[in-house]
PDB file of C-alpha atoms in Angstrom:
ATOM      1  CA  UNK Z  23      -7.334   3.244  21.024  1.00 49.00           C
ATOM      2  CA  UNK Z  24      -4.856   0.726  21.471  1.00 50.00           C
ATOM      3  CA  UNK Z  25      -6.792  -1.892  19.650  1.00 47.00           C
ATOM      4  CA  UNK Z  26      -6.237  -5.194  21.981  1.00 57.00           C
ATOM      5  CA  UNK Z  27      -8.474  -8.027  22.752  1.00 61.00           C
ATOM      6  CA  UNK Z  28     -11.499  -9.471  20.398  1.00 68.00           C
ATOM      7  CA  UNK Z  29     -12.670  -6.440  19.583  1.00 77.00           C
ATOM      8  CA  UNK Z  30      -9.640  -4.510  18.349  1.00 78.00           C
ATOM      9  CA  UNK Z  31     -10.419  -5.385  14.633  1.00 83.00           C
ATOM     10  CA  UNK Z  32     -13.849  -3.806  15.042  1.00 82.00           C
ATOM     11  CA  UNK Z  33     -11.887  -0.721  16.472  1.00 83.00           C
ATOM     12  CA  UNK Z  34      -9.492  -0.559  13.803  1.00 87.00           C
ATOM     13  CA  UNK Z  35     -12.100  -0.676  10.876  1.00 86.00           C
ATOM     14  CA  UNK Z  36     -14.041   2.810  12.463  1.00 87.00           C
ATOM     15  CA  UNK Z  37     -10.227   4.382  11.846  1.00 87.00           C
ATOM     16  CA  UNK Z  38     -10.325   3.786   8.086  1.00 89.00           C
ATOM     17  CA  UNK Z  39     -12.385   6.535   6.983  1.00 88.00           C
ATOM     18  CA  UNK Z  40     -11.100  10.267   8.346  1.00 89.00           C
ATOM     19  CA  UNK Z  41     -11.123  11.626   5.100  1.00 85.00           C
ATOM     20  CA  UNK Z  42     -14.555  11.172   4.824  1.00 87.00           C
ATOM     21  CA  UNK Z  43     -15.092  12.009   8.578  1.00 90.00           C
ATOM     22  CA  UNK Z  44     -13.314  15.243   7.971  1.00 90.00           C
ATOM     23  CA  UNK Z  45     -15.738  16.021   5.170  1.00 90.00           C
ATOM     24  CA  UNK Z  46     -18.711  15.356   7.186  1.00 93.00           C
ATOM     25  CA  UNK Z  47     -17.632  17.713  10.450  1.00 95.00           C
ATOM     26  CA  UNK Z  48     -16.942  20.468   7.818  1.00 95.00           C
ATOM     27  CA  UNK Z  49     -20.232  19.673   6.409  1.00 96.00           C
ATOM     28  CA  UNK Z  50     -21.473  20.518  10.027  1.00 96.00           C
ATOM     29  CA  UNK Z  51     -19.623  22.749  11.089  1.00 96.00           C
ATOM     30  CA  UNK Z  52     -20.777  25.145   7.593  1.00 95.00           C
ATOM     31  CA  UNK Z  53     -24.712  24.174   8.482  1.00 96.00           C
ATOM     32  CA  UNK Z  54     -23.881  24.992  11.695  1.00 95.00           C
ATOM     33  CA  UNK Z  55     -22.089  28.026  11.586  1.00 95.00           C
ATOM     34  CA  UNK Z  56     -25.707  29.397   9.200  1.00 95.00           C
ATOM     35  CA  UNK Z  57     -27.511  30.047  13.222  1.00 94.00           C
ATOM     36  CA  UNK Z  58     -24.133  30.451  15.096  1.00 95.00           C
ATOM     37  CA  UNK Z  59     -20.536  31.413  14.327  1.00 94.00           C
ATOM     38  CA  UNK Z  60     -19.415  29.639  16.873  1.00 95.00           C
ATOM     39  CA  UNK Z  61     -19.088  26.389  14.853  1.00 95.00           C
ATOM     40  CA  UNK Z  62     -16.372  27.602  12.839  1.00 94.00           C
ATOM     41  CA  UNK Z  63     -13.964  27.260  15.404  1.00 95.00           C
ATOM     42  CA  UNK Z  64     -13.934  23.288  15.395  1.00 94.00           C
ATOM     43  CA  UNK Z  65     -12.897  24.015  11.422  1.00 95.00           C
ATOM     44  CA  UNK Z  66      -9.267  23.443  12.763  1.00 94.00           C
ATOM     45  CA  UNK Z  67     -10.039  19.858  13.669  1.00 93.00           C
ATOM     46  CA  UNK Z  68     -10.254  19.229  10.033  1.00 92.00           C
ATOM     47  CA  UNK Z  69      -6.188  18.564  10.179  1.00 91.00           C
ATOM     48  CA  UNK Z  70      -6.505  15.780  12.332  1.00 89.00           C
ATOM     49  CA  UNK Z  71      -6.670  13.244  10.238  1.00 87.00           C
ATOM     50  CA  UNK Z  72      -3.320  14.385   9.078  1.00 86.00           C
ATOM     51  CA  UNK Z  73      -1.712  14.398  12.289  1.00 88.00           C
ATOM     52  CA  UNK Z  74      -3.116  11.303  13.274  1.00 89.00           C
ATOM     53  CA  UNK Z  75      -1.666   9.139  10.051  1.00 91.00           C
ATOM     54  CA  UNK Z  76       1.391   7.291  10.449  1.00 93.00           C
ATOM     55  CA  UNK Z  77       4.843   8.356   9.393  1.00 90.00           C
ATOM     56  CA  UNK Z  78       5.760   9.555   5.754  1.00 94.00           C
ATOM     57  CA  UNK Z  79       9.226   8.960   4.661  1.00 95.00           C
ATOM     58  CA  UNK Z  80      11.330  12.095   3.982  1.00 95.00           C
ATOM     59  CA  UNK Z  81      10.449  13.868   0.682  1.00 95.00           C
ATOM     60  CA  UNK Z  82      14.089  14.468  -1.613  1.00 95.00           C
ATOM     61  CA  UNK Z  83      14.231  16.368  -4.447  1.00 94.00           C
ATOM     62  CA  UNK Z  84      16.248  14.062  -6.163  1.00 94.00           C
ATOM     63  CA  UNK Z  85      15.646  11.713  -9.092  1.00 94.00           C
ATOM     64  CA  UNK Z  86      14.267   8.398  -7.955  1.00 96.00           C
ATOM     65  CA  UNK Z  87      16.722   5.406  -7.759  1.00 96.00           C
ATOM     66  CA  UNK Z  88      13.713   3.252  -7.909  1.00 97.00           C
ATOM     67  CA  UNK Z  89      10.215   3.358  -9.245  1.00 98.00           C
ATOM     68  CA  UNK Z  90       7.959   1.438  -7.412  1.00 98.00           C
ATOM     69  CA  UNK Z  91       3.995   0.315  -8.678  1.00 98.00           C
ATOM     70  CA  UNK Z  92       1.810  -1.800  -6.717  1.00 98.00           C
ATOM     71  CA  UNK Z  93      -1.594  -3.251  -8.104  1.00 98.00           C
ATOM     72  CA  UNK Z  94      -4.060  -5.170  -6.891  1.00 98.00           C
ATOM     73  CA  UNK Z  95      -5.109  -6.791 -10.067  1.00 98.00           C
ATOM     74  CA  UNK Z  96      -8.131  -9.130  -9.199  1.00 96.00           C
ATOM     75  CA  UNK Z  97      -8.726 -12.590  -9.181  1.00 95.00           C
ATOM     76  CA  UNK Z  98     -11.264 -12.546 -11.726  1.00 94.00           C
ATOM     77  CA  UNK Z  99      -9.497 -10.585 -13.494  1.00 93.00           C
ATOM     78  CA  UNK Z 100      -7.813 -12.065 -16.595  1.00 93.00           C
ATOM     79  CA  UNK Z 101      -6.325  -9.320 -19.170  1.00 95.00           C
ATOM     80  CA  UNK Z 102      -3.641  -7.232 -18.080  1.00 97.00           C
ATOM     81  CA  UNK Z 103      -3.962  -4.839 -21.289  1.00 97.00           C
ATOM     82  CA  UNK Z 104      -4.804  -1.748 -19.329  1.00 97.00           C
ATOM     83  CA  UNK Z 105      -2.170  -2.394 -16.947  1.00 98.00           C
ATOM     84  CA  UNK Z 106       1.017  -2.737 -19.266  1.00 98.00           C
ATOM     85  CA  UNK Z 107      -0.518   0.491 -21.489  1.00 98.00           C
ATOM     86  CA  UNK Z 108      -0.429   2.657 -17.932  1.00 98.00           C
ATOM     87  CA  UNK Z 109       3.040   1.263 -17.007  1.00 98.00           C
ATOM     88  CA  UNK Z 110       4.187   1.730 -20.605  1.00 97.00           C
ATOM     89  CA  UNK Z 111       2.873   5.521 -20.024  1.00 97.00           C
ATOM     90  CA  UNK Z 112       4.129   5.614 -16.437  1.00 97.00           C
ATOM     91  CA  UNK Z 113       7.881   3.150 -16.309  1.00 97.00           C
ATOM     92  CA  UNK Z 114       8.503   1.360 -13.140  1.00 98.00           C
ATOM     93  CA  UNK Z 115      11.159  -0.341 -12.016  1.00 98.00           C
ATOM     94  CA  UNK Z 116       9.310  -2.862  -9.762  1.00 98.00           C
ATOM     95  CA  UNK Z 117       6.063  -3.957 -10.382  1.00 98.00           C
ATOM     96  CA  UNK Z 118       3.930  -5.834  -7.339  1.00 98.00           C
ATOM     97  CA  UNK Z 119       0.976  -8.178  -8.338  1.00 98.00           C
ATOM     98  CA  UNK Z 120      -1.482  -8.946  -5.718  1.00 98.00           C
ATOM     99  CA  UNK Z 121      -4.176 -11.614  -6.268  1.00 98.00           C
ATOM    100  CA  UNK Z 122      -2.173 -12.656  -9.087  1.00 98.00           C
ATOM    101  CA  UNK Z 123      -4.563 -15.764 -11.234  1.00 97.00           C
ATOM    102  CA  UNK Z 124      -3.007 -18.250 -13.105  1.00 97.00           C
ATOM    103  CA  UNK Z 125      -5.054 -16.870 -16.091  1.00 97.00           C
ATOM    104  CA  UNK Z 126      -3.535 -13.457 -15.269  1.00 97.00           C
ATOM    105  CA  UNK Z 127       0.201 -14.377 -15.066  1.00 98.00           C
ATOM    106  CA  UNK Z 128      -0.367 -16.661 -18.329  1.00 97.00           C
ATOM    107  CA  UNK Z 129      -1.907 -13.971 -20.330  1.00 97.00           C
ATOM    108  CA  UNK Z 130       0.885 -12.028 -18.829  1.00 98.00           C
ATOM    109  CA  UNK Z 131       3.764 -14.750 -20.226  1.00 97.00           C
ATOM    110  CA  UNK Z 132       1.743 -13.917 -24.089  1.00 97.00           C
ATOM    111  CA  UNK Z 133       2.826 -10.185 -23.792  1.00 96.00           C
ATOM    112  CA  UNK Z 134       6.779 -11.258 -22.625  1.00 96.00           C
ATOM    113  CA  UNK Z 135       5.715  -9.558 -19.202  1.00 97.00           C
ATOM    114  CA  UNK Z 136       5.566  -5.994 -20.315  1.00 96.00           C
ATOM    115  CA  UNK Z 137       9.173  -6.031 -21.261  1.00 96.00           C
ATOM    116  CA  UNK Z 138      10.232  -6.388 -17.746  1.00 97.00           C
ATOM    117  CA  UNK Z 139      13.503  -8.554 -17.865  1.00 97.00           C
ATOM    118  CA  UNK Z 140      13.252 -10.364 -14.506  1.00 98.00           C
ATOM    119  CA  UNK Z 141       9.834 -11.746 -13.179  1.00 97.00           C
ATOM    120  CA  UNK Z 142       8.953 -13.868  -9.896  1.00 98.00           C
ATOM    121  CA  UNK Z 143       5.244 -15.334 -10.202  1.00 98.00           C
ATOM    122  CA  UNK Z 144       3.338 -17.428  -8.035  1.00 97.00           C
ATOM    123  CA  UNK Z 145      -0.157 -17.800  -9.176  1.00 97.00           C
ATOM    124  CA  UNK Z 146      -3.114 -19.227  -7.323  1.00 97.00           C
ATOM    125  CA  UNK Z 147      -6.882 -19.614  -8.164  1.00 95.00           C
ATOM    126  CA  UNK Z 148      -7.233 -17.580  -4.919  1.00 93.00           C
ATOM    127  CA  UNK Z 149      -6.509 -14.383  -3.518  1.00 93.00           C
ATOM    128  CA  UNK Z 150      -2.858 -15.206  -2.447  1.00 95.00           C
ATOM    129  CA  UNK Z 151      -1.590 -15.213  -5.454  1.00 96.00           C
ATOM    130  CA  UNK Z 152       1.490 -12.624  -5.904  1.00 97.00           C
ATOM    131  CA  UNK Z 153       4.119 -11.554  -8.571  1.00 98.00           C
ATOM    132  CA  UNK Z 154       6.781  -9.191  -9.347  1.00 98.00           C
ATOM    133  CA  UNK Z 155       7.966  -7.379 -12.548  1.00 98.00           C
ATOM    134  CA  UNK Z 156      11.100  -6.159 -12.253  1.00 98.00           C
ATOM    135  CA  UNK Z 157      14.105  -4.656 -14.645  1.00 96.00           C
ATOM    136  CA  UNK Z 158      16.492  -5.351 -11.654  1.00 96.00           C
ATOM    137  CA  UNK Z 159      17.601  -9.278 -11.178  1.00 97.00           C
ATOM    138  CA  UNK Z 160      15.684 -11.063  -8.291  1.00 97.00           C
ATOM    139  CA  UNK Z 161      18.232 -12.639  -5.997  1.00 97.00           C
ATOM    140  CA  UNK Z 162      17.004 -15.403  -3.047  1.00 97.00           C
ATOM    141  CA  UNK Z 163      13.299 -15.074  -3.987  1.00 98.00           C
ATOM    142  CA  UNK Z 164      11.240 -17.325  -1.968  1.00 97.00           C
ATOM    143  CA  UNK Z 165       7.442 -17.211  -1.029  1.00 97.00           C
ATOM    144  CA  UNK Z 166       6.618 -17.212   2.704  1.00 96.00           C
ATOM    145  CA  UNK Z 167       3.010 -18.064   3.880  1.00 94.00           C
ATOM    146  CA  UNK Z 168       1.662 -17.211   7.328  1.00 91.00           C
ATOM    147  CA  UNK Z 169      -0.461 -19.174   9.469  1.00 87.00           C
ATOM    148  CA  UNK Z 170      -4.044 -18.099   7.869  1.00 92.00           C
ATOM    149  CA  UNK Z 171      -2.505 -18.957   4.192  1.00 91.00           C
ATOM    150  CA  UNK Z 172      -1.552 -15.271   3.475  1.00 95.00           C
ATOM    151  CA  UNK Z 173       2.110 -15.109   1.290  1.00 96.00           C
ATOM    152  CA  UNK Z 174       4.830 -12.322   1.351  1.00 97.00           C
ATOM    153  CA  UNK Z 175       7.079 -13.063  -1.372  1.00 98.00           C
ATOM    154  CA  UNK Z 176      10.700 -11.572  -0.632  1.00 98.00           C
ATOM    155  CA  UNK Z 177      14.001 -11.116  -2.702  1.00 98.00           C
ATOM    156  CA  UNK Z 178      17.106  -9.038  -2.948  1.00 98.00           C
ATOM    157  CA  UNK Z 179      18.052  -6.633  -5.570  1.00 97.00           C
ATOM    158  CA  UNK Z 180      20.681  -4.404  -6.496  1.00 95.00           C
ATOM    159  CA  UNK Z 181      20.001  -0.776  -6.627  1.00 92.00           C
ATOM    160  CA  UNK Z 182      23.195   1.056  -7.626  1.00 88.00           C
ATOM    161  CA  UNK Z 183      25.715  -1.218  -5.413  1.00 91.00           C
ATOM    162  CA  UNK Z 184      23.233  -1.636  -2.540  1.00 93.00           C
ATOM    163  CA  UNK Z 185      21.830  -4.712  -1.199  1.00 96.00           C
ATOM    164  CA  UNK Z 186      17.948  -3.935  -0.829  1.00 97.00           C
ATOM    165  CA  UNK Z 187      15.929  -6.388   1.015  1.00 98.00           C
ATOM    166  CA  UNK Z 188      12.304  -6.280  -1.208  1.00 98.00           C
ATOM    167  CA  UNK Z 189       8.882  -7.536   0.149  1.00 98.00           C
ATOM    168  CA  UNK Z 190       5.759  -7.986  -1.948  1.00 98.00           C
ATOM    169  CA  UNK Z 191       2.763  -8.555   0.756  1.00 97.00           C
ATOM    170  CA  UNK Z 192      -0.645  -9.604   1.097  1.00 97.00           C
ATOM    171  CA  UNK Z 193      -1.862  -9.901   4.339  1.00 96.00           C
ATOM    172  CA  UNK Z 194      -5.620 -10.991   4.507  1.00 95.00           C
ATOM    173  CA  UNK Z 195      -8.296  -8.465   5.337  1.00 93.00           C
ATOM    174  CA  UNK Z 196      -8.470  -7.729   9.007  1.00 90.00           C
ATOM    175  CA  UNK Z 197     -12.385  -9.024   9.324  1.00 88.00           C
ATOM    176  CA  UNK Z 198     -11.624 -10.952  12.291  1.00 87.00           C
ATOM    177  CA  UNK Z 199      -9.848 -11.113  15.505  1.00 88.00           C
ATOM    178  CA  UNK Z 200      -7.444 -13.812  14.176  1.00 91.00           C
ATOM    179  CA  UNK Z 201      -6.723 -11.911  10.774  1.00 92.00           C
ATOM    180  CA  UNK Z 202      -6.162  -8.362  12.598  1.00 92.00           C
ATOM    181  CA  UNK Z 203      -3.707 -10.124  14.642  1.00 91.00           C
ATOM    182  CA  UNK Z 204      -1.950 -11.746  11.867  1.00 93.00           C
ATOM    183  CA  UNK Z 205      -1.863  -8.713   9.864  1.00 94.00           C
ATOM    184  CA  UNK Z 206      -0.453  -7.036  12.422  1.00 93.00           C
ATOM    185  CA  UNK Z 207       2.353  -8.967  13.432  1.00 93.00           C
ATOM    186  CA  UNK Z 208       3.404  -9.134   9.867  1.00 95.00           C
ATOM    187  CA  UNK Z 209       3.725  -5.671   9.577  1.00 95.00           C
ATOM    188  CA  UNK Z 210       5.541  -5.330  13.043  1.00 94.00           C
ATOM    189  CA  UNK Z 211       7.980  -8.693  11.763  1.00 95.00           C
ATOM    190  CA  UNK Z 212       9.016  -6.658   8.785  1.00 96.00           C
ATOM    191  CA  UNK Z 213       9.564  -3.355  10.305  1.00 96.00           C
ATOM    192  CA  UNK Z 214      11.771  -4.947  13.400  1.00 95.00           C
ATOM    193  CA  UNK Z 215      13.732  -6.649  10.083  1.00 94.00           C
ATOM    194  CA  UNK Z 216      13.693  -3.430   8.523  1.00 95.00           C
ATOM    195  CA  UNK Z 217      16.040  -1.957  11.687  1.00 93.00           C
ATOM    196  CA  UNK Z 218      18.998  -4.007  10.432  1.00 94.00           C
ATOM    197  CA  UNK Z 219      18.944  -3.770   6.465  1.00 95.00           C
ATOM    198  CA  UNK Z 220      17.867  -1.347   3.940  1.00 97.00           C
ATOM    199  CA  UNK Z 221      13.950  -2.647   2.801  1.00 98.00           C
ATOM    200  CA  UNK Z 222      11.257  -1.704   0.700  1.00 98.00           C
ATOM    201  CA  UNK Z 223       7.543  -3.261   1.516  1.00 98.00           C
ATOM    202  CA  UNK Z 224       4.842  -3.186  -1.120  1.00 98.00           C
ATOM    203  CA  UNK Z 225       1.515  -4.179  -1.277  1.00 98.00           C
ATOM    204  CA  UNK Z 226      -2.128  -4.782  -0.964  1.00 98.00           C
ATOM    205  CA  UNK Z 227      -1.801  -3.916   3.154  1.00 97.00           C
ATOM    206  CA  UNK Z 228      -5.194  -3.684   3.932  1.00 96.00           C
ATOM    207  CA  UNK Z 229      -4.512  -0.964   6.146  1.00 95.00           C
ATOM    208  CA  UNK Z 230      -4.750   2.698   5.890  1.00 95.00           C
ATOM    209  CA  UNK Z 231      -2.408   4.979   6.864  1.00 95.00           C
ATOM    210  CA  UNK Z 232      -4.508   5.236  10.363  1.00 93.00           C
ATOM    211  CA  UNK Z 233      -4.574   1.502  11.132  1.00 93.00           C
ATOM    212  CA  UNK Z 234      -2.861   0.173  13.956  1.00 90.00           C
ATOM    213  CA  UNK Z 235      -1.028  -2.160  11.218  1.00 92.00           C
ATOM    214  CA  UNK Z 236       1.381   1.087  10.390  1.00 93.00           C
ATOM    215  CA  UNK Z 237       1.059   3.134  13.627  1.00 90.00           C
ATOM    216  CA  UNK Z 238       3.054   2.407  16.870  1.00 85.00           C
ATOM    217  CA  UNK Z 239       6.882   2.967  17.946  1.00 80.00           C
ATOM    218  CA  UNK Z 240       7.393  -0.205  16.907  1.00 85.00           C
ATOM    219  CA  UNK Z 241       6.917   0.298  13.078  1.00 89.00           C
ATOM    220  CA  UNK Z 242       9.065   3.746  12.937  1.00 89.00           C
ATOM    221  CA  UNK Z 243      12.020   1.734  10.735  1.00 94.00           C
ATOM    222  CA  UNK Z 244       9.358   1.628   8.233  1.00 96.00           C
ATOM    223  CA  UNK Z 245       7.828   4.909   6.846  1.00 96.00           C
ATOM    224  CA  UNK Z 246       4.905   5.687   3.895  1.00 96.00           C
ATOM    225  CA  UNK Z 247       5.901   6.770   0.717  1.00 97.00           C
ATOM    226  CA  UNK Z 248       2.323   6.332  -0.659  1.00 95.00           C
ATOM    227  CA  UNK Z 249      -0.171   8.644   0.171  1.00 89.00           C
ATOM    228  CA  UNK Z 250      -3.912   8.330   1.845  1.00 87.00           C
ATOM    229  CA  UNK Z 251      -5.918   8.579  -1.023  1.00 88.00           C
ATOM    230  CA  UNK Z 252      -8.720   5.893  -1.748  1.00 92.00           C
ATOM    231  CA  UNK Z 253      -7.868   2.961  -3.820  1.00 95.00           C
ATOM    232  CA  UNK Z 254     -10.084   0.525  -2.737  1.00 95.00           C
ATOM    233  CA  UNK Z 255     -12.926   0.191  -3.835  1.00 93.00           C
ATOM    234  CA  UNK Z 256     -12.259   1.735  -7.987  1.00 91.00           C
ATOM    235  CA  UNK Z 257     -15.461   1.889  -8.636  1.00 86.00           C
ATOM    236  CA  UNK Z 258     -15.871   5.480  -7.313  1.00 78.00           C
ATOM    237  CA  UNK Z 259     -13.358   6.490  -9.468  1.00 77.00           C
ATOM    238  CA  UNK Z 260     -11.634   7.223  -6.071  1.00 74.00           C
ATOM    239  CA  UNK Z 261     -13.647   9.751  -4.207  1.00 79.00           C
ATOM    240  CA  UNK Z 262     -14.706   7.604  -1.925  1.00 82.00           C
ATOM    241  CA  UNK Z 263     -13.468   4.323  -0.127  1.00 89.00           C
ATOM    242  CA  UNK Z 264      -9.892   3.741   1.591  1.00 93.00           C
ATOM    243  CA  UNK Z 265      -6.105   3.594   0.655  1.00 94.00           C
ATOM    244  CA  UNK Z 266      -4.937   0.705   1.590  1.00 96.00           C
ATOM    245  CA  UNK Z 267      -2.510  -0.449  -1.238  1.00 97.00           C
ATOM    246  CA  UNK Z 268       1.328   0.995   0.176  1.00 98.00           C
ATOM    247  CA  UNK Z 269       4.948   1.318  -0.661  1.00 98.00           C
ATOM    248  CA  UNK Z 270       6.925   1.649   2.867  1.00 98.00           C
ATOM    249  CA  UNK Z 271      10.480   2.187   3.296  1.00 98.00           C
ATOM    250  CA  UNK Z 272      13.237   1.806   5.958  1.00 97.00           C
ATOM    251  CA  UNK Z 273      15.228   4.661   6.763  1.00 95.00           C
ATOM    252  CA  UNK Z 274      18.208   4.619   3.990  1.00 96.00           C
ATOM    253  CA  UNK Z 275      15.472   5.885   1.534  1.00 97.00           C
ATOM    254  CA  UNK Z 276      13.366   9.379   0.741  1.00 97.00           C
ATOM    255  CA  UNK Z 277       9.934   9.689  -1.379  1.00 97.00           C
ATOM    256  CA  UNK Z 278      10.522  11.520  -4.297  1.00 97.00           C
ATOM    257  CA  UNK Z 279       7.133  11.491  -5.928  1.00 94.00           C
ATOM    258  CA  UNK Z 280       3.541   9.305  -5.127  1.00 96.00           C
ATOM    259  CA  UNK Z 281       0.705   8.974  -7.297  1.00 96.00           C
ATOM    260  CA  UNK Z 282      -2.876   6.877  -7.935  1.00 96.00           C
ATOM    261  CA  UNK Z 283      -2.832   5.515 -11.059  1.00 96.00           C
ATOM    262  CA  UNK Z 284      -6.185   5.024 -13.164  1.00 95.00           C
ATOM    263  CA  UNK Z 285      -8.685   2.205 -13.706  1.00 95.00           C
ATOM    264  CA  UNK Z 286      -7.203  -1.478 -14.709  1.00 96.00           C
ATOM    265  CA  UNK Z 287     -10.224  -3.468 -14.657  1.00 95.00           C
ATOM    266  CA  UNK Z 288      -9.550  -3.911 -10.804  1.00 96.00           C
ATOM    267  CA  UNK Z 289     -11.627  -3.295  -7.843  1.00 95.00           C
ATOM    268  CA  UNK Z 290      -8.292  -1.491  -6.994  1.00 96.00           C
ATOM    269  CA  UNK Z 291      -6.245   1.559  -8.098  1.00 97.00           C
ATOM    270  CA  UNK Z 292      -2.576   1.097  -8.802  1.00 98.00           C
ATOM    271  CA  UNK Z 293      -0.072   3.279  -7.004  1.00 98.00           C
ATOM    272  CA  UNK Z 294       3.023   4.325  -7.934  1.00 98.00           C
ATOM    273  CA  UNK Z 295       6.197   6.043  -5.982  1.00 98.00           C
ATOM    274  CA  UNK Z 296       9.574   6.904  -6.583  1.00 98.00           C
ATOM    275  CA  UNK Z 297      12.429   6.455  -4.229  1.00 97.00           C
ATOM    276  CA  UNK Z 298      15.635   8.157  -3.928  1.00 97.00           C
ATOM    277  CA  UNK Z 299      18.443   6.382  -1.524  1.00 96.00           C
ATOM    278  CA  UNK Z 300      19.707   8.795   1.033  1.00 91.00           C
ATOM    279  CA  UNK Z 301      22.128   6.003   2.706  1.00 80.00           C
ATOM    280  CA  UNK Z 302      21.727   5.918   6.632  1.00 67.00           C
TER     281      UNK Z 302
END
């Protein structure tokens, strides 16, 4: 459904949860199919969730240019041990905070930031709050609010002679018409931007790959690289929830790899993706 008016945020939350919607219609169709066959022809209806999600980016074979982790890393949250031991097992090149705490990004300043050379914080004793880790320099970083106090903090790197425009995000959860719209138009801002430079977007989203936030023609410049799989909330070990923390990508890039990382004393799951740059 298109989602418009007052009620399109209501809309948009029943279009979270296919996975699980999937498992309950093959649930039904298996009981069913116990006092008549019939049933198991709606098994191929199990795909659409699939074919309904928006737009992965092309897969390569290639190394990755660029290693990209995002984590959500709570606001009460105020040790970042089990983060730096998973990206010390798992090496990224770019590291996005979400919901960064003062506490956090101190604590973070005692361990010299994970050995990351090149760091743009901006803690708040709120949800906001956002950071980046980085091993490439941060050029023109600057923090941009929107009207409901969400930030998107943006900078340019260098990734081997390109110019690659990087967004960290944090749009607030779509609970209301106001906040669906904002979120939105954010994600529809960056992908028009997106048509006219090479750009990576990262971040908490808080949309899954079937929200109208990352479905529409207008947001084809900017393609998953991250998959569907849960990683809010953690505590289910991630059986059970929604993905909604994402790595997109304009069209000079290709996935190479996209993983869930494990537990880091979040209500979220890290992700992590590689990207290879394929040029235009």
């Amino acid at each position: 459904m298109p989602g418009q008016g007052s009620i399109g945020w209501a809309l948009d939350l029943f279009s979270h949860w296919q996975p699980l919607y999937g498992a309950a219609w093959l649930i039904a169709c298996l009981l069913g199919a116990v006092r008549d066959r019939r049933w198991l022809l709606g098994l191929p209806l199990l795909a659409l969730p699939w074919l309904t999600a928006s737009p992965v980016a092309p897969h390569s074979q290639e190394s990755p240019d660029l290693v990209v982790a995002v984590a959500n890393v709570n606001i009460r949250q105020q040790d970042p041990a089990a983060l730096l031991d998973w990206l010390r097992r798992k090496p990224a090149n770019l590291v996005v905070l979400t919901e960064l705490s003062p506490n956090y990004a101190a604590a973070l300043a005692e361990r010299q930031y994970g050995g990351f050379a090149h760091y743009a914080l901006h803690p708040l004793a709120s949800p906001p709050g956002l950071g980046v880790l980085s091993d490439h320099p941060l050029h023109n970083v600057r923090v941009l609010p929107d009207r409901l106090g969400a930030l998107r903090m943006e900078a340019d790197i260098d990734i081997d002679g390109h110019i690659v425009h990087f967004i960290a995000a944090h749009p607030k959860p779509p609970m209301a018409t106001r906040k669906y719209q904002a979120r939105d138009g954010l994600l529809r801002e960056l992908a028009l931007a997106a048509t006219a430079r090479p750009t990576i977007v990262a971040g908490d989203l808080n949309a899954t790959p079937w929200s109208s936030a990352l479905l529409g023609s207008d947001l084809r410049s900017l393609r998953r690289v991250s998959g569907w799989a849960p990683t809010y909330p953690s505590e289910t070990g991630g059986w059970f929830g929604i993905g909604i923390d994402h790595v997109l990508v304009s069209s000079e890039f290709a996935g190479t790899d996209a993983e869930r990382g494990p537990d880091i004393g979040s209500d979220h799951l890290p992700v992590r993706v590689g990207v290879h740059w394929q040029g235009e």
